Short mmCIF file of C-alpha atoms and ligand atoms in Angstrom, two decimals:
data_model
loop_
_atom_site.label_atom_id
_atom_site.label_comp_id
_atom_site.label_asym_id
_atom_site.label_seq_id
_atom_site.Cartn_x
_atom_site.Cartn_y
_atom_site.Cartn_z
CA UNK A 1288 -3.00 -8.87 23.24
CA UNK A 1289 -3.13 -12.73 23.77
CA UNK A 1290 -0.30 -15.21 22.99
CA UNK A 1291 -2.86 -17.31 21.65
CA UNK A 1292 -3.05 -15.71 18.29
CA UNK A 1293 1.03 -15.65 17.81
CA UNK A 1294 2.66 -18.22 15.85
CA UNK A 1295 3.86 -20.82 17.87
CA UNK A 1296 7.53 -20.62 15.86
CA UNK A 1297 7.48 -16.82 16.44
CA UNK A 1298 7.15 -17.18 20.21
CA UNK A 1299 9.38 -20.07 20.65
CA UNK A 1300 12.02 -17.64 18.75
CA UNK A 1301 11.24 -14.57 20.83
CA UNK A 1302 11.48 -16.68 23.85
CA UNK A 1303 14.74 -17.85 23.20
CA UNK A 1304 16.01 -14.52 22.17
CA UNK A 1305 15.16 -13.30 25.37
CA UNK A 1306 16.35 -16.61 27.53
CA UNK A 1307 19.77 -15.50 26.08
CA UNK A 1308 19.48 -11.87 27.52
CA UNK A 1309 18.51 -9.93 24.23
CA UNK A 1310 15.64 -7.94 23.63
CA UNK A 1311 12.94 -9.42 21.77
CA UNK A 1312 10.02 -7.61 20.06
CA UNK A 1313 7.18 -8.93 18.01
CA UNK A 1314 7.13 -6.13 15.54
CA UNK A 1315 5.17 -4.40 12.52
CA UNK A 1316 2.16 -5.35 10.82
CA UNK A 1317 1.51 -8.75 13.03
CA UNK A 1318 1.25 -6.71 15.79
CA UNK A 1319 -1.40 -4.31 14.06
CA UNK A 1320 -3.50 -7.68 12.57
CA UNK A 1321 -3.34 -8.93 16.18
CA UNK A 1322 -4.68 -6.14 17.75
CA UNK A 1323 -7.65 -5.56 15.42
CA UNK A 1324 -8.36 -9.41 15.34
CA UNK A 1325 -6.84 -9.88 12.19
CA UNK A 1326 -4.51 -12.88 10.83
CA UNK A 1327 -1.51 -11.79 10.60
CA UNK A 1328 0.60 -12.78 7.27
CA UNK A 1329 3.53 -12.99 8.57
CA UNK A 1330 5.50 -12.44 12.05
CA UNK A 1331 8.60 -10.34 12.28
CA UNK A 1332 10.92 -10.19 15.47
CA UNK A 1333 12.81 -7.20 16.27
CA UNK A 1334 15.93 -7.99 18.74
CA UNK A 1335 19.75 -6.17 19.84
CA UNK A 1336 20.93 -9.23 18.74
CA UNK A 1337 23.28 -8.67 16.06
CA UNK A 1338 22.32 -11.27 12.65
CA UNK A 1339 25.79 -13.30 13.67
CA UNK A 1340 24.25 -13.31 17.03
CA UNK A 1341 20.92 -14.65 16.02
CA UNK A 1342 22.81 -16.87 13.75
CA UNK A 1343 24.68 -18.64 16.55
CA UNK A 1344 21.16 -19.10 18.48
CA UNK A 1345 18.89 -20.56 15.63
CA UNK A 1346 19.89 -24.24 13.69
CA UNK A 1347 17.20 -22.66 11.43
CA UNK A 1348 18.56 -19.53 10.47
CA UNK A 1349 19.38 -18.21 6.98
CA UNK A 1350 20.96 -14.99 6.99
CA UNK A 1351 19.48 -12.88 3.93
CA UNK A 1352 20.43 -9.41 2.11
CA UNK A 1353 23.54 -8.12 1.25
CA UNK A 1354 22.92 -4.56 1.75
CA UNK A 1355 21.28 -4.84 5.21
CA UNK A 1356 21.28 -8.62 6.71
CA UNK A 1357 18.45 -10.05 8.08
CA UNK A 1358 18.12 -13.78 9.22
CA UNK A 1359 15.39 -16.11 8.23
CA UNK A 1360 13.85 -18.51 10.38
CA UNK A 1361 12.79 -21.64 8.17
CA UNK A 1362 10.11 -23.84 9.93
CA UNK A 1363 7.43 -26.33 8.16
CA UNK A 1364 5.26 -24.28 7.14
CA UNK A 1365 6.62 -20.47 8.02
CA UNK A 1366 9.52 -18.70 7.70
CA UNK A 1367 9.84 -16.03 10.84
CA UNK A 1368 12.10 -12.93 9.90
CA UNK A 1369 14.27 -11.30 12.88
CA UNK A 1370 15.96 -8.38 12.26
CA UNK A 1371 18.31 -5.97 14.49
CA UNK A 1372 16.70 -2.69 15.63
CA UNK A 1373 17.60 -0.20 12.99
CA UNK A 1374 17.34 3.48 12.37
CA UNK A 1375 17.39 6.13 9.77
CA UNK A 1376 20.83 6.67 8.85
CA UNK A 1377 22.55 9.73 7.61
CA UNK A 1378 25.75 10.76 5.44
CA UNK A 1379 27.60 10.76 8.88
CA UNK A 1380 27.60 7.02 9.62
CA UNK A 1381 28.86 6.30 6.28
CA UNK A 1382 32.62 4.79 7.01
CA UNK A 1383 35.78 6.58 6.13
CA UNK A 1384 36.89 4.93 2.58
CA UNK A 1385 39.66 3.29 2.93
CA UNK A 1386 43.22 4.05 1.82
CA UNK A 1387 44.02 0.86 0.48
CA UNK A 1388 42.84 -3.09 0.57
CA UNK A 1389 38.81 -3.03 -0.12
CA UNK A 1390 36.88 0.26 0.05
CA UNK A 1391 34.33 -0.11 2.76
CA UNK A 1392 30.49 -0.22 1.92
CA UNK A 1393 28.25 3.24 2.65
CA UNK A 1394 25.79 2.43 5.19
CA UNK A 1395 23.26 5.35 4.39
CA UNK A 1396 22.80 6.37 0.53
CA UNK A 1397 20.02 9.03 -0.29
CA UNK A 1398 19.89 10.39 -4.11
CA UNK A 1399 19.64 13.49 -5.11
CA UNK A 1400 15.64 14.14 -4.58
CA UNK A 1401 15.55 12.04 -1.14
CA UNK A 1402 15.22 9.05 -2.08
CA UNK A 1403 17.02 6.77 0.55
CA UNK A 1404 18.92 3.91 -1.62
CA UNK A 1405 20.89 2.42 1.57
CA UNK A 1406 19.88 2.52 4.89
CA UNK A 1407 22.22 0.07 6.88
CA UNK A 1408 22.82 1.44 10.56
CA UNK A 1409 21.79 -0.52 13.94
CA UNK A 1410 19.60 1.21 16.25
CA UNK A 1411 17.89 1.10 19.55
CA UNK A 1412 14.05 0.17 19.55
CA UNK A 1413 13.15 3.53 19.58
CA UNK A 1414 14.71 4.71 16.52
CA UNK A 1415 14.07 1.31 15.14
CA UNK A 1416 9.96 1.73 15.44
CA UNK A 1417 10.44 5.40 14.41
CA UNK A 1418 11.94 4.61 10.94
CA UNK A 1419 8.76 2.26 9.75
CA UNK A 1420 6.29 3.86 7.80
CA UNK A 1421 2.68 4.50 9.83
CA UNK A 1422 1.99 4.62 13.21
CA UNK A 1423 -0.25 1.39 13.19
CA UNK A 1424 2.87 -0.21 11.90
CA UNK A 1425 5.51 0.78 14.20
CA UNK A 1426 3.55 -1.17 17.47
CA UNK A 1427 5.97 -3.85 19.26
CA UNK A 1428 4.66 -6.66 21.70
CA UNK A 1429 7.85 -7.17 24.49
CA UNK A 1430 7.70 -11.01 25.42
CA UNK A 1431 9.78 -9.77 28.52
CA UNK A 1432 6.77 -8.86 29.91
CA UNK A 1433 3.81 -8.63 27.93
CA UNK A 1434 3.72 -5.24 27.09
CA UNK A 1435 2.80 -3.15 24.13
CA UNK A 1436 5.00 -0.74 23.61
CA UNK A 1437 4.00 2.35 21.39
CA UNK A 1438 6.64 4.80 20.68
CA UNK A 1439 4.20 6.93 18.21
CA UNK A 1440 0.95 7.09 18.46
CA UNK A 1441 0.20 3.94 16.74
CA UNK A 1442 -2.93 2.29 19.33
CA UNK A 1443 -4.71 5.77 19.14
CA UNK A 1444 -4.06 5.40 15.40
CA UNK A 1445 -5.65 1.72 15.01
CA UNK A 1446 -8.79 3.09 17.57
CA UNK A 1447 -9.81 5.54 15.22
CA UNK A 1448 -8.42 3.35 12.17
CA UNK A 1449 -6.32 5.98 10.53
CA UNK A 1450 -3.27 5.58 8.28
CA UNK A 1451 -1.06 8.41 10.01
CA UNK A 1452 3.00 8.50 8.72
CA UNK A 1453 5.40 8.75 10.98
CA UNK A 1454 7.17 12.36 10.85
CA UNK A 1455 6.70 14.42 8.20
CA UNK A 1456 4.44 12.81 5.05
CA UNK A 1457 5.92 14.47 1.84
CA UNK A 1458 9.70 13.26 3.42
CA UNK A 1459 8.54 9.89 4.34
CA UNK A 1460 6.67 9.19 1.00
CA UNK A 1461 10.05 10.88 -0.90
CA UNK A 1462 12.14 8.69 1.06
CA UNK A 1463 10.48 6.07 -0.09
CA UNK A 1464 7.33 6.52 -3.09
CA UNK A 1465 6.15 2.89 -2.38
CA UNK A 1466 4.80 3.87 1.11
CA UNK A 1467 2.51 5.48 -1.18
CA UNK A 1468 1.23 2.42 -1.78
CA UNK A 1469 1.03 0.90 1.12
CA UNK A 1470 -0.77 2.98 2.31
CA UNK A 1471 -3.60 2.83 -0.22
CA UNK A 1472 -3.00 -0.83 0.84
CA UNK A 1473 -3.76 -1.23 4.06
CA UNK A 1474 -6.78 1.93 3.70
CA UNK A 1475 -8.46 -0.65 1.13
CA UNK A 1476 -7.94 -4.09 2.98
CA UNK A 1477 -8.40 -2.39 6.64
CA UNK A 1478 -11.18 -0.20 5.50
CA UNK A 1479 -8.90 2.58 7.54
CA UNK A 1480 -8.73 6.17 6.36
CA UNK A 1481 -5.53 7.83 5.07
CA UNK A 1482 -5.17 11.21 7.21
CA UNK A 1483 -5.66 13.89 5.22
CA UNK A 1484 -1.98 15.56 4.72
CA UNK A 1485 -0.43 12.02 4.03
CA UNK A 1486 -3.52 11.93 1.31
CA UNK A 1487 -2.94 15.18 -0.25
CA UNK A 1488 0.49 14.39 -0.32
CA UNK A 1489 0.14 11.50 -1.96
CA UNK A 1490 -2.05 13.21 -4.81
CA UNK A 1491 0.61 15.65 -4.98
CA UNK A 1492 3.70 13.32 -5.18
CA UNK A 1493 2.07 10.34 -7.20
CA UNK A 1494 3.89 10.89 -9.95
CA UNK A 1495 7.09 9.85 -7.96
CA UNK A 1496 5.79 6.38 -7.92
CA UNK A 1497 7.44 5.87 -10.79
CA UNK A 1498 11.14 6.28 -9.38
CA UNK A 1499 10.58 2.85 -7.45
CA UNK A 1500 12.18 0.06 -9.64
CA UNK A 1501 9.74 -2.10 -11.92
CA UNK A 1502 9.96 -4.97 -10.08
CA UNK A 1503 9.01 -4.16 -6.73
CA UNK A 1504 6.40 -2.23 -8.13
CA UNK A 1505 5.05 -5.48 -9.78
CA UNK A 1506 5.80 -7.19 -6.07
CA UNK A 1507 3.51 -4.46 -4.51
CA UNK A 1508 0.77 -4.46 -7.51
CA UNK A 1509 0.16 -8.30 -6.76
CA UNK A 1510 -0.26 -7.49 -2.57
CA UNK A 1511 -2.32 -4.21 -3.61
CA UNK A 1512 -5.18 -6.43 -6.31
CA UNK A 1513 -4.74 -9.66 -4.98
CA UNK A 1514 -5.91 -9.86 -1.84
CA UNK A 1515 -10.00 -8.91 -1.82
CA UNK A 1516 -9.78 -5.19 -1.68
CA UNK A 1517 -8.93 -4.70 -5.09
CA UNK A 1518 -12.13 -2.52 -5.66
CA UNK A 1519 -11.25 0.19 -3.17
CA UNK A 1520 -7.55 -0.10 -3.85
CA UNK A 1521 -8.76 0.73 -7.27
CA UNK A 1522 -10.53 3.76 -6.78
CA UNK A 1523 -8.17 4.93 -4.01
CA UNK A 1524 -5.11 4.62 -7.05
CA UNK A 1525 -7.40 6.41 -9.43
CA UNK A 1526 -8.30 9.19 -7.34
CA UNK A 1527 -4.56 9.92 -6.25
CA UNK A 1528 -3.54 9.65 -9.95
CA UNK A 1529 -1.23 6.77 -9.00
CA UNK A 1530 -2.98 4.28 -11.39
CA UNK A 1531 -2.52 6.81 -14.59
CA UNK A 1532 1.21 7.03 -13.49
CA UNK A 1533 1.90 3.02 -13.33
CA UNK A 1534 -0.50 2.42 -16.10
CA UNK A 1535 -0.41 5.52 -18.37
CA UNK A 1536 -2.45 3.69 -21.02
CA UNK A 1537 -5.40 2.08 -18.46
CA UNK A 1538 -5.42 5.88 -16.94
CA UNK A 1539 -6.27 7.25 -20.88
CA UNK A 1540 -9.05 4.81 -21.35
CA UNK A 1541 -10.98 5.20 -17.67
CA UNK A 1542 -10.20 9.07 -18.07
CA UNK A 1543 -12.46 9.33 -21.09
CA UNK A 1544 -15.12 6.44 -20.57
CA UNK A 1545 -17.27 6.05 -17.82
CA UNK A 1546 -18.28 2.81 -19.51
CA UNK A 1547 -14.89 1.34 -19.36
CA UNK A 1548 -14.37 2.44 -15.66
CA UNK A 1549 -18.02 1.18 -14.69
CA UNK A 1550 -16.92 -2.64 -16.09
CA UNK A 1551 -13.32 -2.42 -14.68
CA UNK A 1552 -15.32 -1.86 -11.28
CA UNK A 1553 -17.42 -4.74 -11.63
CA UNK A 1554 -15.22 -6.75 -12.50
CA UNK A 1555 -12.95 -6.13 -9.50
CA UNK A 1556 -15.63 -6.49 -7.36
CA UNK A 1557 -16.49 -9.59 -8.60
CA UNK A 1558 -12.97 -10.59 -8.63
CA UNK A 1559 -13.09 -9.49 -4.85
CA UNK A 1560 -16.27 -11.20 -3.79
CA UNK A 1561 -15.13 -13.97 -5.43
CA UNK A 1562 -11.47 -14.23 -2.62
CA UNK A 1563 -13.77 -13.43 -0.06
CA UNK A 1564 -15.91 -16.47 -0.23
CA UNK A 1565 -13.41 -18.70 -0.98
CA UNK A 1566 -10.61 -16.99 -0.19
CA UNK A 1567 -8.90 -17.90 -3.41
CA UNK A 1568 -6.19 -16.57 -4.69
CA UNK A 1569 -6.77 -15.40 -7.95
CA UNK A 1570 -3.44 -15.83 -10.54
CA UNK A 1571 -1.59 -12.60 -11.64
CA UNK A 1572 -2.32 -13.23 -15.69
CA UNK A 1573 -6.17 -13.46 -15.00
CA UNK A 1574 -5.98 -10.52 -12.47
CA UNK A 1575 -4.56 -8.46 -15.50
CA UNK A 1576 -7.19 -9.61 -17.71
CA UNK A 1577 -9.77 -8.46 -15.68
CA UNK A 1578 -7.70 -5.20 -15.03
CA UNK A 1579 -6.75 -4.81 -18.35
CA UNK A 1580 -9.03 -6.68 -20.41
CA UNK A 1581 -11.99 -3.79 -20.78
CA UNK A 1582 -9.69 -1.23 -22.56
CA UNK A 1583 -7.51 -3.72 -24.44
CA UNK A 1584 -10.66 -5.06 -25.86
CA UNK A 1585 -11.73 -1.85 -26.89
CA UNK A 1586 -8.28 -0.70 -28.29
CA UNK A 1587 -8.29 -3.93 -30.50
CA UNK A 1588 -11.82 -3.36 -31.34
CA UNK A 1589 -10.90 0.01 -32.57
CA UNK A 1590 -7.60 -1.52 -34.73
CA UNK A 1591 -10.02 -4.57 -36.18
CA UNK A 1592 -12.47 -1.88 -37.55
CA UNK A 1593 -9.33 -0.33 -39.28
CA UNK A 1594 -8.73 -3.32 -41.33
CA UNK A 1595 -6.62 -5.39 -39.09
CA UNK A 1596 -7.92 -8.90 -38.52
CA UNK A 1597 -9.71 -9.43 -35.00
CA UNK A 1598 -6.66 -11.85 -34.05
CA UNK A 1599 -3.98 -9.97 -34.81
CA UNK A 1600 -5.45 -6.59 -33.77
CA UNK A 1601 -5.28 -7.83 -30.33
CA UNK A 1602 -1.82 -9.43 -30.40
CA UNK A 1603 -0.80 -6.30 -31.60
CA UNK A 1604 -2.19 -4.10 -29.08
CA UNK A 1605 -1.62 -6.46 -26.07
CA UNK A 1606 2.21 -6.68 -27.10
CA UNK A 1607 2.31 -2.35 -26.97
CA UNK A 1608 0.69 -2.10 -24.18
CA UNK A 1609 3.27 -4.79 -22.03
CA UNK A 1610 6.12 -2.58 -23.83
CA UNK A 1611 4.64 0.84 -22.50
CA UNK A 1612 3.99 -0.87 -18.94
CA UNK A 1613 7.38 -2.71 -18.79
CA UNK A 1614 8.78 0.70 -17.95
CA UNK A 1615 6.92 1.19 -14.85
CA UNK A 1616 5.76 -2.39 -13.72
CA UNK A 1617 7.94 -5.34 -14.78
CA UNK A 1618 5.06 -7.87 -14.87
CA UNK A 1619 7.20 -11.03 -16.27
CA UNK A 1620 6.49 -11.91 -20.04
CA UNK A 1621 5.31 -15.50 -19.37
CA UNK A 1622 2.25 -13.76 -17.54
CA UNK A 1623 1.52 -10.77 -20.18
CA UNK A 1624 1.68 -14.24 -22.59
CA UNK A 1625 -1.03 -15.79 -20.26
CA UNK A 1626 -3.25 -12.72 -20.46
CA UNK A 1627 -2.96 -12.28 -24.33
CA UNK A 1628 -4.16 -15.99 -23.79
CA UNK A 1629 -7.08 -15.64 -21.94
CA UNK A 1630 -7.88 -12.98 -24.05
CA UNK A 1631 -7.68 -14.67 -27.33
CA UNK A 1632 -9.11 -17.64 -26.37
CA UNK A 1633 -12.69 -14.85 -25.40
CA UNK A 1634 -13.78 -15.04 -29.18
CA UNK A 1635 -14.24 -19.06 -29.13
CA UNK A 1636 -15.86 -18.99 -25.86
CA UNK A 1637 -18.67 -16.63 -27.33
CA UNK A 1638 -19.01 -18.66 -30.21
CA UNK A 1639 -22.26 -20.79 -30.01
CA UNK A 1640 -22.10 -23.46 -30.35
CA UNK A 1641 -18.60 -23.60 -30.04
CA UNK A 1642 -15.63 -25.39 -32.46
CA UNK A 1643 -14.30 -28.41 -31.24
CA UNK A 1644 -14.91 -27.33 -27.84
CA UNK A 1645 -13.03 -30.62 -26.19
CA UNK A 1646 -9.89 -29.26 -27.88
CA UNK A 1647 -10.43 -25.69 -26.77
CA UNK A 1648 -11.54 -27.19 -22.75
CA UNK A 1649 -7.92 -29.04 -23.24
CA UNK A 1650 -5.63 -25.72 -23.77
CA UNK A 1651 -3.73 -24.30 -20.63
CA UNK A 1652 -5.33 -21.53 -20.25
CA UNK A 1653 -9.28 -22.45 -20.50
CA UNK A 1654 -9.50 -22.54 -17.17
CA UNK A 1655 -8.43 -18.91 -16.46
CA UNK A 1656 -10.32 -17.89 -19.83
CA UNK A 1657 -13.23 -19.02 -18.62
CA UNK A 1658 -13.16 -17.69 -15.25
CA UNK A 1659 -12.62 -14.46 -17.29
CA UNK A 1660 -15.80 -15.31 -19.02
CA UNK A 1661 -17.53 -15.56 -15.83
CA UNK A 1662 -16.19 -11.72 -14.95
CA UNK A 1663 -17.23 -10.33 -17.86
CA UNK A 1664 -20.62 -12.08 -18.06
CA UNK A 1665 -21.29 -10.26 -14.89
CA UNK A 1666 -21.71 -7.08 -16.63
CA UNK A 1667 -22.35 -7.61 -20.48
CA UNK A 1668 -25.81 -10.30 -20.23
CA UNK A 1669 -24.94 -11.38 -23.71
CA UNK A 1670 -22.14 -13.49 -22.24
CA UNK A 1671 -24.62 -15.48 -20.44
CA UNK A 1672 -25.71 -18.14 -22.69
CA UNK A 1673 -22.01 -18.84 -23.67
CA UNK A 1674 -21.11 -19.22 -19.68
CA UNK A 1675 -24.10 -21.56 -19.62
CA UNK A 1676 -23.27 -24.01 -22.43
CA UNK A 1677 -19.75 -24.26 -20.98
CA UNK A 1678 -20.59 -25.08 -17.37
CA UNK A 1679 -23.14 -27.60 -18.88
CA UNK A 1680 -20.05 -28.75 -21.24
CA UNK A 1681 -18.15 -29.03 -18.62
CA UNK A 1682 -20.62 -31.42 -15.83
CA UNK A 1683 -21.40 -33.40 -19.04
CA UNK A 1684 -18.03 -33.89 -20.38
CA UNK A 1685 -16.33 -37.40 -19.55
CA UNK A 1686 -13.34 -36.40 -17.68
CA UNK A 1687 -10.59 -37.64 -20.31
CA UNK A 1688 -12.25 -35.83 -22.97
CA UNK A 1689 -11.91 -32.86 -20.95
CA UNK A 1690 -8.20 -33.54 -20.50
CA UNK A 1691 -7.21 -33.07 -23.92
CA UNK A 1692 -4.81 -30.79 -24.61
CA UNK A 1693 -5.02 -28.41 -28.40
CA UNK A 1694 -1.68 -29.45 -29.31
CA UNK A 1695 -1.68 -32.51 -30.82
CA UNK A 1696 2.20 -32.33 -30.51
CA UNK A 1697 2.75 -33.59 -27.02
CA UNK A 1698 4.15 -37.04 -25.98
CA UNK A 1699 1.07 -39.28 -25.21
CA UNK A 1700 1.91 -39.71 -21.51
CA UNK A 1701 1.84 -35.61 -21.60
CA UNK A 1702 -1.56 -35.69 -22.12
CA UNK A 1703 -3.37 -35.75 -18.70
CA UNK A 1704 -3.55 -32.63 -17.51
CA UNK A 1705 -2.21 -32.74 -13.75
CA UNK A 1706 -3.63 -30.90 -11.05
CA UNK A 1707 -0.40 -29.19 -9.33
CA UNK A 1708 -0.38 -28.31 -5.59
CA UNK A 1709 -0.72 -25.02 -4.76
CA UNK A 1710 -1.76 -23.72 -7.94
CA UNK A 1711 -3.41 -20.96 -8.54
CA UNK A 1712 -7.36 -22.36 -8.58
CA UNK A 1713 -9.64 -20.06 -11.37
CA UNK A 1714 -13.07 -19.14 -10.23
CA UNK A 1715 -15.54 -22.55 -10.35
CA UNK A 1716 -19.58 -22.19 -10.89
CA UNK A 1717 -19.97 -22.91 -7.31
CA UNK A 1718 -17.87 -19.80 -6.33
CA UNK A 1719 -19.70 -17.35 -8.27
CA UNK A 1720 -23.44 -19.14 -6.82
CA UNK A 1721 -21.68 -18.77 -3.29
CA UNK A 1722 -21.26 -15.00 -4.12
P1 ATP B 68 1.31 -7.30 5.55
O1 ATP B 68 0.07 -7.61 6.28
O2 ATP B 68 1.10 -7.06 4.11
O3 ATP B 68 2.44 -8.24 5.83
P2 ATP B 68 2.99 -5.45 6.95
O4 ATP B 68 2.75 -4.09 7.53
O5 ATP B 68 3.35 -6.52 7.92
O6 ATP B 68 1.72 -5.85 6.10
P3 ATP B 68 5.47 -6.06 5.68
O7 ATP B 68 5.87 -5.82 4.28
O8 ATP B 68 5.37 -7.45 6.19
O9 ATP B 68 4.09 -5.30 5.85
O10 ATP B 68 6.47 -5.22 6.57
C1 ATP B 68 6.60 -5.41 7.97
C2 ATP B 68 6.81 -4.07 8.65
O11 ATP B 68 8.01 -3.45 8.15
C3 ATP B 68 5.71 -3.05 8.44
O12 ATP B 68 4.63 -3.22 9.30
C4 ATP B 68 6.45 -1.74 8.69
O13 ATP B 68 6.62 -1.51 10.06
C5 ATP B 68 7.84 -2.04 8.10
N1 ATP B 68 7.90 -1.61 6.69
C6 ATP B 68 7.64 -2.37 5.59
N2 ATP B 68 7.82 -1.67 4.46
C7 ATP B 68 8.21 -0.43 4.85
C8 ATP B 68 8.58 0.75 4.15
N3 ATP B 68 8.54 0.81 2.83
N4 ATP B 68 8.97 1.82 4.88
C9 ATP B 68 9.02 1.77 6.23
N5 ATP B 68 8.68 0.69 6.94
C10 ATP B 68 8.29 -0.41 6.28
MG1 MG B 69 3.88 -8.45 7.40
#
């Protein structure tokens, strides 16, 4: 494995880890990316140093986590995380509670199905790689001397690109349901295959998914869709039954429509075609649009046709479906708001020749909506000639007009609309001709 590939901050951390006399590991999924040629996300350190330890050593260093402290390495652009070696805990390295003064805090909680809710005890390296999830993941590179070290059987494992838990599958993915996803994870982005007990035991324990707390779910949903493997990710979640048990009402619609499924598909694929050639990030509200969009369309179709007008038929069903998924997946209101958005503003986009359409290319959300439009165009033709009249609109239109925001309410100076850094960029023309 060259050095060449590591982060310059990582190495000059490990290397003054070990100048001190500690052990110092690059550990986890940067070693995996590294070996298969990948960019690694982000590099994690595994040392004996204690986080006081590595506190004393680094000007840089932000200690993190009150259950189990890790310290943060803040450079420019990066932030390098070094934690101690730990290992599974049990019951027995929980301290004695004290008598009097302040009872002392358990360092290894598991609930009643085996769910581990603490795990706070130092280990060696050993016990420290054997408590990660999969094999591929528990690889450490030893700046000491070069060396891999592989304490599973983690490089066999990446050679024949297989997703393999470490002990015993139903325990590890009880211990913790979210390794569940993961896995799906890295079997859509590494195009890897989940070994075959870890995938029937994920079919069979799927339902468990729903023990993990909302919002790391939603954490996990965003690294699961976002990143250009949505498709597979999608059909992997489907197939294990852990889509119907995070989104009970998404799992009802695909169950019973092939038509629904078929434009979900497309549209992730787009969605996914679209990262890869630009590697974009797409943002989280038009993600769920294009997740959710297809059945809460069809939902609000179903209440118009009852009566209800189209407007408020879809308010109405987008506001019960973030209720029903707010138990499982806390996706934050101001983003469920943005998807209603893009949603809503669909209707004036298909309307040819639009109302006013300076007013509507001024609200906050045109650009996402019609990014959206672009999705959906891919699969339903009659979306076409709307798509085309707005990208026309849009090279024609002087560049104030198409600054104007709706709302007439906002202070003058208000008015330009300000690229921000950083921001989530929607899906140009040029992107979708790249593709
Ligand atoms: P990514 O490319 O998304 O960063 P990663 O494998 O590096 O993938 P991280 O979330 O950065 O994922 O975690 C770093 C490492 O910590 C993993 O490679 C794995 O060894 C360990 N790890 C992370 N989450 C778990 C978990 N739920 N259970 C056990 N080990 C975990
Ligand atoms: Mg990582």
């Amino acid at each position: 494995m060259s050095r060449k590939h590591v982060s310059p901050n990582a190495l000059s951390a490990l290397y003054r880890l070990h100048a001190r006399g500690f052990i110092a590991y690059l550990v986890g999924g940067c070693v995996r990316d590294l070996l298969l040629g990948r960019t690694p996300k982000d590099f994690d350190i595994g040392t004996d140093a204690t986080p006081n330890q590595i506190k004393k050593l680094f000007r840089n260093c932000r200690l993190i986590g009150r259950r189990f402290r890790l310290a943060h390495l803040h450079f420019k652009n990066e932030i390098v995380e070094v934690s101690t070696f730990r290992r599974a805990g049990s019951p027995s390295d929980n301290p004695e509670p004290e008598e009097e003064g302040r009872p002392k805090r358990p360092r290894h909680i598991k609930d009643e199905e085996g769910m581990v809710l603490v795990d706070n005890v130092f280990g060696t390296p050993e016990e420290d790689a054997l408590r990660r999830d999969f094999t591929i993941n528990a690889l450490a590179y030893n700046i000491a001397d070069a060396s891999l070290i592989d304490f599973s059987t983690g490089l066999a494992d990446l050679n024949d690109r297989v997703i393999r838990p470490i002990g015993e599958p139903s325990v590890r993915f009880t211990e913790d349901p979210v390794r569940m996803l993961r896995a799906v994870r890295f079997a859509a982005s590494h195009g890897f295959d989940i070994e075959s007990a870890a995938w029937e035991s994920i079919c069979e324990l799927s339902s468990t998914i729903s023990r993990v707390p909302p919002a790391r779910l939603y954490e996990e949903i965003q690294k699961l869709f976002l990143l250009g493997s949505a498709r597979t990710a999608f059909r992997l979640m489907d197939k294990s039954r852990l889509l119907s048990t995070l989104f009970p009402s998404l799992g009802r619609s695909i169950d019973g429509n092939s038509r629904c499924r078929e434009l979900l598909e497309a549209n992730l694929a787009f969605i996914d075609q679209a990262y890869r050639s630009g590697g974009m990030a797409l943002s989280p509200a038009l993600f769920f649009a294009a997740l959710f969009g297809p059945s809460l369309e069809r939902a609000a179709l179903v209440r118009h046709k009852e009566g209800i007008p189209r407007h408020q038929a879809l308010d109405e069903t987008c506001a019960l479906f973030m209720e029903e998924i707010s138990k499982t997946v806390s996706v934050p209101g101001r983003v469920g708001g943005r998807m209603r958005a893009i949603l809503a503003l669909q209707a004036s986009l298909h309307k040819m020749p639009p109302r006013r359409p300076a007013s509507i290319a001024g609200r906050s959300e045109f650009a996402e909506a019609l990014a959206y439009l672009r999705i959906a165009a891919e699969t339903k033709k009659e979306y076409k000639p709307s798509l085309e009249w707005w990208d026309t609109f849009l090279l024609e239109m002087p560049p104030i007009a198409a600054a104007e925001p709706a709302t007439e309410k906002l202070p003058k100076k208000r008015r330009r609309r300000r690229r921000q850094k950083g921001r989530h960029v929607p899906m140009a023309p040029s992107d979708q001709e790249k593709g």
